[in-house]
């Protein structure tokens, strides 16, 4: 019975999120001529309602922000729509214009929030996301797990979780997973930098399916650190199933990651 109640709450929240993301955003920021009149506020509105929805199923010690990821090697990402980070162990780094910068060690997940996408636009957005994930993959030499263990991102459970939420993916989605895999291959994107989950609010989703554990957020074969040919893409085509998988895999991916004590001096001296 308790699972049924939780599922009802999740579905209610998800449907409200879809309504706000698709309809409310259009009513507020598009004129009668269907032209967007305030792109920046429109983007912030979508990111805000996405963050509110995500808080429903992420652990309490994970905070949600937006801004830039910086590594101890002084690499910096472009601005990220959604950043999951350890809210208890991450220092607040903010400039005089309220732009926030997050050490790559503390990044637990990154996300892009989009409206309607053509399949070409989706591919380009995923490539951009992979470049951000590459920076988030960096760990300072002196950083350690909060339990005192050595910390790295060599094990798949410590990879940053990456996702894309959009209103709709246009066109026939048959074979889309294979198109994405081919695009990654053509652009030299290694498996550990590929997306974890794509959620389209029209009821479609893309993740992966492992022969060992079933539906998962990991695009590679388990138990091998050489990043071989990965798990096949798994397409979900109903809204309830897509939301359930997104909530479950997001929670599992975030809670599976070690917590880390950052080597703050390395960032300062980089």
Short mmCIF file of C-alpha atoms in Angstrom, two decimals:
data_model
loop_
_atom_site.label_atom_id
_atom_site.label_comp_id
_atom_site.label_asym_id
_atom_site.label_seq_id
_atom_site.Cartn_x
_atom_site.Cartn_y
_atom_site.Cartn_z
CA UNK A 1 0.00 0.00 0.00
CA UNK A 2 2.80 2.44 0.87
CA UNK A 3 4.39 1.95 -2.56
CA UNK A 4 1.05 2.73 -4.20
CA UNK A 5 0.75 5.98 -2.23
CA UNK A 6 4.30 7.02 -3.13
CA UNK A 7 3.66 6.28 -6.80
CA UNK A 8 0.46 8.35 -6.75
CA UNK A 9 2.31 11.29 -5.21
CA UNK A 10 5.15 10.97 -7.73
CA UNK A 11 2.70 10.85 -10.66
CA UNK A 12 0.73 13.83 -9.32
CA UNK A 13 3.90 15.90 -8.93
CA UNK A 14 5.14 14.79 -12.35
CA UNK A 15 1.90 15.80 -14.09
CA UNK A 16 1.95 19.20 -12.38
CA UNK A 17 5.57 19.60 -13.43
CA UNK A 18 4.69 18.72 -17.02
CA UNK A 19 1.80 21.19 -17.00
CA UNK A 20 3.94 24.01 -15.60
CA UNK A 21 6.84 23.22 -17.91
CA UNK A 22 4.75 22.96 -21.07
CA UNK A 23 1.69 25.18 -20.57
CA UNK A 24 2.40 27.69 -17.77
CA UNK A 25 5.80 28.59 -19.21
CA UNK A 26 4.25 29.27 -22.61
CA UNK A 27 1.40 31.32 -21.14
CA UNK A 28 3.80 33.46 -19.09
CA UNK A 29 6.61 34.09 -21.56
CA UNK A 30 5.09 33.92 -25.05
CA UNK A 31 2.95 36.64 -26.59
CA UNK A 32 -0.19 36.26 -28.67
CA UNK A 33 2.07 36.01 -31.75
CA UNK A 34 3.69 32.93 -30.13
CA UNK A 35 7.03 34.73 -29.93
CA UNK A 36 9.18 34.41 -26.81
CA UNK A 37 9.60 37.86 -25.27
CA UNK A 38 11.97 37.19 -22.36
CA UNK A 39 14.31 34.29 -23.04
CA UNK A 40 16.39 34.62 -19.85
CA UNK A 41 13.37 34.65 -17.51
CA UNK A 42 11.79 31.81 -19.47
CA UNK A 43 14.91 29.72 -19.00
CA UNK A 44 15.10 30.49 -15.29
CA UNK A 45 11.43 29.57 -14.85
CA UNK A 46 11.93 26.15 -16.46
CA UNK A 47 15.06 25.49 -14.41
CA UNK A 48 13.27 26.50 -11.21
CA UNK A 49 10.27 24.22 -11.70
CA UNK A 50 12.57 21.37 -12.78
CA UNK A 51 14.58 21.80 -9.57
CA UNK A 52 11.40 21.78 -7.47
CA UNK A 53 10.37 18.49 -9.07
CA UNK A 54 13.81 16.91 -8.68
CA UNK A 55 13.83 17.62 -4.94
CA UNK A 56 11.03 15.11 -4.54
CA UNK A 57 13.33 12.10 -5.04
CA UNK A 58 16.92 13.11 -4.32
CA UNK A 59 18.64 12.60 -0.92
CA UNK A 60 18.48 15.56 1.47
CA UNK A 61 22.25 16.10 1.62
CA UNK A 62 22.29 16.71 -2.15
CA UNK A 63 21.65 20.35 -3.06
CA UNK A 64 20.56 21.74 -6.41
CA UNK A 65 22.18 24.79 -7.98
CA UNK A 66 23.20 26.25 -11.30
CA UNK A 67 26.39 27.88 -12.47
CA UNK A 68 29.84 26.73 -13.50
CA UNK A 69 31.96 23.68 -12.67
CA UNK A 70 35.68 24.24 -12.11
CA UNK A 71 38.36 21.56 -11.72
CA UNK A 72 41.56 21.65 -9.69
CA UNK A 73 43.34 21.89 -13.08
CA UNK A 74 41.56 25.23 -13.63
CA UNK A 75 39.18 23.91 -16.30
CA UNK A 76 35.75 25.54 -16.36
CA UNK A 77 32.47 24.41 -17.86
CA UNK A 78 29.90 26.50 -19.64
CA UNK A 79 26.92 27.46 -17.47
CA UNK A 80 24.93 24.43 -16.29
CA UNK A 81 21.14 24.52 -15.90
CA UNK A 82 21.10 22.03 -13.01
CA UNK A 83 23.96 20.94 -10.75
CA UNK A 84 23.64 18.30 -8.03
CA UNK A 85 26.32 18.77 -5.38
CA UNK A 86 27.01 17.77 -1.79
CA UNK A 87 25.35 20.64 0.07
CA UNK A 88 27.00 19.79 3.39
CA UNK A 89 30.60 19.41 2.21
CA UNK A 90 30.82 21.96 -0.63
CA UNK A 91 31.97 25.55 0.13
CA UNK A 92 29.94 28.39 -1.38
CA UNK A 93 32.04 30.02 -4.10
CA UNK A 94 30.24 33.03 -5.51
CA UNK A 95 31.47 36.16 -7.29
CA UNK A 96 30.13 39.69 -6.85
CA UNK A 97 27.50 39.07 -9.55
CA UNK A 98 26.09 36.00 -7.73
CA UNK A 99 27.54 33.56 -10.25
CA UNK A 100 28.30 30.28 -8.46
CA UNK A 101 31.28 28.01 -9.11
CA UNK A 102 31.33 24.37 -7.98
CA UNK A 103 34.50 22.26 -7.45
CA UNK A 104 34.40 19.24 -9.75
CA UNK A 105 35.15 16.92 -6.78
CA UNK A 106 31.79 17.71 -5.20
CA UNK A 107 29.65 17.30 -8.34
CA UNK A 108 27.10 14.49 -8.07
CA UNK A 109 25.10 15.25 -11.19
CA UNK A 110 24.56 17.72 -14.04
CA UNK A 111 21.49 18.39 -16.14
CA UNK A 112 20.28 20.35 -19.14
CA UNK A 113 16.71 21.69 -19.37
CA UNK A 114 15.31 22.23 -22.88
CA UNK A 115 12.03 22.95 -24.66
CA UNK A 116 11.07 21.15 -27.90
CA UNK A 117 14.12 19.66 -29.62
CA UNK A 118 14.77 18.39 -33.09
CA UNK A 119 16.85 15.23 -33.08
CA UNK A 120 19.84 17.24 -34.33
CA UNK A 121 19.43 19.72 -31.47
CA UNK A 122 19.23 16.80 -29.05
CA UNK A 123 22.51 15.35 -30.37
CA UNK A 124 24.25 18.73 -30.01
CA UNK A 125 22.89 19.18 -26.47
CA UNK A 126 24.14 15.72 -25.48
CA UNK A 127 27.59 16.47 -26.90
CA UNK A 128 27.72 19.67 -24.84
CA UNK A 129 26.61 17.72 -21.77
CA UNK A 130 29.42 15.18 -22.33
CA UNK A 131 32.01 17.98 -22.36
CA UNK A 132 30.69 19.26 -19.04
CA UNK A 133 30.73 15.73 -17.63
CA UNK A 134 34.38 15.39 -18.64
CA UNK A 135 35.25 18.40 -16.47
CA UNK A 136 33.08 17.10 -13.61
CA UNK A 137 35.03 13.82 -13.83
CA UNK A 138 38.22 15.52 -12.55
CA UNK A 139 39.24 14.82 -8.96
CA UNK A 140 41.94 16.71 -7.03
CA UNK A 141 45.00 14.68 -6.02
CA UNK A 142 44.52 15.32 -2.31
CA UNK A 143 40.77 14.80 -2.15
CA UNK A 144 39.61 11.83 -0.08
CA UNK A 145 36.36 10.04 0.62
CA UNK A 146 34.53 11.34 3.67
CA UNK A 147 35.07 7.93 5.29
CA UNK A 148 38.83 8.29 4.82
CA UNK A 149 39.09 5.99 1.80
CA UNK A 150 40.89 6.94 -1.39
CA UNK A 151 38.51 8.71 -3.74
CA UNK A 152 38.45 8.61 -7.53
CA UNK A 153 35.94 8.39 -10.36
CA UNK A 154 37.36 5.14 -11.71
CA UNK A 155 34.39 3.10 -10.53
CA UNK A 156 31.10 3.62 -12.38
CA UNK A 157 29.17 4.32 -9.17
CA UNK A 158 31.23 7.48 -8.66
CA UNK A 159 30.62 8.95 -12.12
CA UNK A 160 28.60 12.16 -12.10
CA UNK A 161 24.99 11.46 -13.09
CA UNK A 162 24.04 13.39 -16.24
CA UNK A 163 20.57 13.97 -17.62
CA UNK A 164 18.56 16.03 -20.07
CA UNK A 165 14.93 17.05 -19.60
CA UNK A 166 12.99 18.43 -22.54
CA UNK A 167 9.38 19.12 -23.42
CA UNK A 168 9.41 17.03 -26.61
CA UNK A 169 11.75 15.34 -29.07
CA UNK A 170 10.42 15.93 -32.57
CA UNK A 171 10.13 13.30 -35.27
CA UNK A 172 10.02 9.51 -35.33
CA UNK A 173 11.99 8.23 -32.35
CA UNK A 174 12.53 4.74 -33.76
CA UNK A 175 16.25 4.03 -33.80
CA UNK A 176 17.09 7.23 -31.91
CA UNK A 177 19.22 5.39 -29.37
CA UNK A 178 21.39 3.99 -32.17
CA UNK A 179 21.71 7.47 -33.72
CA UNK A 180 22.92 8.85 -30.39
CA UNK A 181 25.45 6.02 -29.96
CA UNK A 182 26.76 6.64 -33.50
CA UNK A 183 27.06 10.40 -32.84
CA UNK A 184 28.98 9.78 -29.62
CA UNK A 185 31.32 7.42 -31.48
CA UNK A 186 31.88 9.89 -34.34
CA UNK A 187 32.80 12.61 -31.84
CA UNK A 188 35.09 10.41 -29.74
CA UNK A 189 32.92 10.56 -26.59
CA UNK A 190 33.98 7.76 -24.26
CA UNK A 191 31.32 5.80 -22.42
CA UNK A 192 32.01 7.36 -19.03
CA UNK A 193 31.13 10.83 -20.40
CA UNK A 194 27.85 9.86 -22.04
CA UNK A 195 24.41 10.80 -20.71
CA UNK A 196 22.74 8.79 -17.97
CA UNK A 197 19.10 9.62 -18.73
CA UNK A 198 17.00 11.56 -21.26
CA UNK A 199 13.47 12.48 -20.14
CA UNK A 200 11.01 13.90 -22.66
CA UNK A 201 7.80 15.11 -21.02
CA UNK A 202 5.67 13.81 -23.87
CA UNK A 203 6.19 10.35 -22.35
CA UNK A 204 9.46 9.18 -23.89
CA UNK A 205 12.74 8.43 -22.16
CA UNK A 206 16.10 6.92 -23.01
CA UNK A 207 18.44 5.20 -20.58
CA UNK A 208 20.20 1.80 -20.77
CA UNK A 209 19.52 -1.85 -20.10
CA UNK A 210 22.06 -4.20 -18.55
CA UNK A 211 21.73 -7.96 -18.81
CA UNK A 212 22.82 -8.09 -15.15
CA UNK A 213 20.44 -5.63 -13.46
CA UNK A 214 17.96 -4.49 -16.11
CA UNK A 215 17.14 -0.81 -16.66
CA UNK A 216 20.04 1.38 -15.49
CA UNK A 217 21.73 4.77 -15.87
CA UNK A 218 25.14 3.41 -16.86
CA UNK A 219 26.13 3.22 -20.55
CA UNK A 220 28.89 0.62 -20.12
CA UNK A 221 29.45 -2.97 -19.14
CA UNK A 222 29.70 -3.58 -15.41
CA UNK A 223 32.83 -4.97 -13.77
CA UNK A 224 35.36 -3.69 -16.29
CA UNK A 225 37.40 -0.50 -15.91
CA UNK A 226 38.47 -0.43 -19.57
CA UNK A 227 35.14 1.05 -20.75
CA UNK A 228 34.23 -1.60 -23.34
CA UNK A 229 31.21 -1.61 -25.62
CA UNK A 230 28.37 -0.53 -23.40
CA UNK A 231 24.89 -1.49 -22.36
CA UNK A 232 22.32 -1.04 -25.14
CA UNK A 233 20.02 1.98 -25.12
CA UNK A 234 16.59 1.35 -23.61
CA UNK A 235 13.59 3.32 -24.93
CA UNK A 236 10.60 3.99 -22.65
CA UNK A 237 7.42 5.18 -24.34
CA UNK A 238 4.86 5.85 -21.58
CA UNK A 239 4.81 8.85 -19.24
CA UNK A 240 4.29 6.95 -15.98
CA UNK A 241 7.04 4.44 -16.75
CA UNK A 242 9.41 7.20 -17.86
CA UNK A 243 8.87 9.22 -14.66
CA UNK A 244 9.22 6.14 -12.44
CA UNK A 245 12.49 5.11 -14.10
CA UNK A 246 13.85 8.66 -13.94
CA UNK A 247 13.07 9.01 -10.22
CA UNK A 248 14.45 5.59 -9.35
CA UNK A 249 17.67 5.81 -11.38
CA UNK A 250 18.38 9.38 -10.29
CA UNK A 251 18.08 8.40 -6.63
CA UNK A 252 20.19 5.25 -7.04
CA UNK A 253 22.93 7.01 -8.99
CA UNK A 254 23.21 9.85 -6.46
CA UNK A 255 23.16 7.71 -3.33
CA UNK A 256 25.71 5.25 -4.79
CA UNK A 257 28.39 7.94 -5.04
CA UNK A 258 30.96 8.42 -2.29
CA UNK A 259 31.01 11.71 -0.43
CA UNK A 260 34.30 13.58 -0.72
CA UNK A 261 36.46 15.93 1.35
CA UNK A 262 37.90 18.42 -1.13
CA UNK A 263 41.60 19.33 -1.18
CA UNK A 264 40.82 23.03 -1.07
CA UNK A 265 44.47 24.14 -1.30
CA UNK A 266 44.86 22.49 -4.70
CA UNK A 267 42.04 24.63 -6.11
CA UNK A 268 43.47 27.83 -4.67
CA UNK A 269 46.97 27.18 -6.01
CA UNK A 270 45.98 25.88 -9.45
#
